[in-house]
XYZ file of C-alpha atoms in Angstrom:
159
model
C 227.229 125.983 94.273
C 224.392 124.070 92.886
C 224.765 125.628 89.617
C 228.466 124.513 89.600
C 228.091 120.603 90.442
C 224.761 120.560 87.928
C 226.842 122.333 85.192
C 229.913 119.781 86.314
C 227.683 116.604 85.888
C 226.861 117.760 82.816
C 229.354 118.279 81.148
C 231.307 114.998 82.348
C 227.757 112.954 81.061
C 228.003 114.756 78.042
C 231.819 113.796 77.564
C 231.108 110.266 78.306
C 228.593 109.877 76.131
C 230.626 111.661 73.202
C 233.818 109.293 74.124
C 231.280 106.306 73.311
C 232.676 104.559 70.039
C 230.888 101.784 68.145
C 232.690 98.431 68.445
C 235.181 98.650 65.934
C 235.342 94.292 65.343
C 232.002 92.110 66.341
C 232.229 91.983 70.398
C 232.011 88.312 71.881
C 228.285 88.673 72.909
C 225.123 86.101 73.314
C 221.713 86.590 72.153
C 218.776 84.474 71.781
C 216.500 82.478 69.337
C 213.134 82.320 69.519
C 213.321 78.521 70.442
C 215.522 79.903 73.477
C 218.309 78.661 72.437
C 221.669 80.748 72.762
C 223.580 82.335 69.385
C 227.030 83.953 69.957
C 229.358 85.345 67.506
C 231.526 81.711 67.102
C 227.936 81.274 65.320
C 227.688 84.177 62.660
C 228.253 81.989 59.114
C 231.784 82.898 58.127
C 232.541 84.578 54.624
C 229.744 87.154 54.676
C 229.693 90.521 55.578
C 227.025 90.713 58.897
C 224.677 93.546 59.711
C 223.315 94.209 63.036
C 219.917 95.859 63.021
C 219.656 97.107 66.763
C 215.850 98.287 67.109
C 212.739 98.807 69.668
C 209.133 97.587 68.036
C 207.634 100.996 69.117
C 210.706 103.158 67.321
C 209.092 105.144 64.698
C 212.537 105.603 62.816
C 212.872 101.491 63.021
C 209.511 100.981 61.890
C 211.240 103.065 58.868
C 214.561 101.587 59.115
C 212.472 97.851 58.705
C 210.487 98.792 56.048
C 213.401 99.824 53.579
C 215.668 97.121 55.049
C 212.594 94.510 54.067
C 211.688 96.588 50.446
C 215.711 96.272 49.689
C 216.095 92.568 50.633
C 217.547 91.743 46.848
C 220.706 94.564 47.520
C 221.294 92.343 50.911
C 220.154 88.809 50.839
C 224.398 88.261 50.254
C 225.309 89.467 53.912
C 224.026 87.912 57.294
C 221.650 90.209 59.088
C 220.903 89.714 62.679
C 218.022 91.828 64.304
C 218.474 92.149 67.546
C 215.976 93.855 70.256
C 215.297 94.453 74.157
C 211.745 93.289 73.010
C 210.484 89.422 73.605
C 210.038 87.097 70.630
C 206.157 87.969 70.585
C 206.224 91.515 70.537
C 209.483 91.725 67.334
C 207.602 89.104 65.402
C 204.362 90.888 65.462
C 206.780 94.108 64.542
C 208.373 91.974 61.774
C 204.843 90.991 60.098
C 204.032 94.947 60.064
C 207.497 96.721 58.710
C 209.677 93.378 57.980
C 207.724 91.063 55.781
C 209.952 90.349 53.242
C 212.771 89.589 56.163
C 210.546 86.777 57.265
C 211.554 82.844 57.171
C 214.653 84.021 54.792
C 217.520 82.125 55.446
C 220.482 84.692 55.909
C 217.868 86.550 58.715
C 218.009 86.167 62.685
C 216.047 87.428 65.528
C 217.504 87.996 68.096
C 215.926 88.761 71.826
C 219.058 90.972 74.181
C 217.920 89.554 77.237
C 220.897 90.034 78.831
C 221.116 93.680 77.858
C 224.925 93.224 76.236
C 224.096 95.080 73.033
C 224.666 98.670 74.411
C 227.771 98.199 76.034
C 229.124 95.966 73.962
C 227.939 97.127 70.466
C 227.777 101.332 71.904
C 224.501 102.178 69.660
C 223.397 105.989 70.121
C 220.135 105.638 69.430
C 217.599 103.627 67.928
C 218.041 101.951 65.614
C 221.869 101.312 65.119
C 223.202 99.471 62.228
C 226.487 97.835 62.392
C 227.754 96.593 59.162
C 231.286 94.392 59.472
C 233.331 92.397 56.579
C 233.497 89.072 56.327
C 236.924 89.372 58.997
C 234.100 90.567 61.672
C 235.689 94.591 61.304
C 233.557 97.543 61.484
C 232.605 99.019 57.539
C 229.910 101.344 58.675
C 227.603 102.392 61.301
C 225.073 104.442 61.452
C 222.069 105.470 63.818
C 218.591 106.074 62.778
C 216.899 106.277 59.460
C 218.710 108.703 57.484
C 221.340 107.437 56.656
C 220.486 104.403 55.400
C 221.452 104.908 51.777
C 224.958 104.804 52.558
C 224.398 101.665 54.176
C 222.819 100.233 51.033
C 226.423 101.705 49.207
C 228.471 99.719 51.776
C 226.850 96.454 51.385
C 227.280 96.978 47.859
C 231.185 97.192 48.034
């Protein structure tokens, strides 16, 4: 019997976490700067395509993600890119000054602290890190999770 209800629990986990789809247009959501202050989406700068760098400062694969991100900035200093993290303001700048220098003090480039853990449900990343890119009409062009793929983000931005 225990068999059945473990085997049961897992599969309906596993089917939940399958049915998860990213959001497919940018979810009303709120996020902080590092002066504390409060950014929502009625704030990302309209006629831009936006790209939403979910991440953790100890990730390996966004320490990887970051670096090619911050090596690339010419193919995306067009779009807005918000990075947005779990982590405090302390702890992603320090991660920013090892993986993200070039990302650093450029105007089209926001930090963002999730202190009110919305990203995951809103946003449904599978693991870290999760790019969202959306068109300048705030729809989904591309998501992807981790640092393989990113690439075919690069080819995205570009069209």
């Amino acid at each position: 019997m225990k068999t059945y209800l473990f085997s049961f629990l897992l599969l309906f986990f596993f089917i939940n976490v399958s049915a998860q789809t990213p959001a497919a247009a940018i979810p009303a959501f709120q996020f902080y700067k590092a002066d504390g202050k409060a950014f929502t989406r009625a704030q990302i700068i309209p006629g831009h395509k936006s790209l939403f760098v979910f991440f953790d400062a100890t990730c390996s694969h966004c320490q990887k993600a970051m670096l090619q991100l911050s090596k690339k900035y010419d193919e995306i200093k067009k779009i807005n890119i918000y990075l947005v993290s779990l982590d405090q303001h302390i702890t992603m700048n320090d991660f920013m000054s090892k993986y993200g220098k070039n990302l650093i003090g450029k105007k089209n480039v926001l930090l963002l602290e999730d202190r009110d853990h919305v990203f995951i449900p809103l946003f449904q990343p599978t693991k870290y890190p999760s790019l969202f890119l959306y068109s300048p009409k705030n729809t989904m062009v591309f998501n992807t999770s981790g640092d393989t793929e990113l690439p075919k983000l690069f080819e995205a931005i570009k069209k």
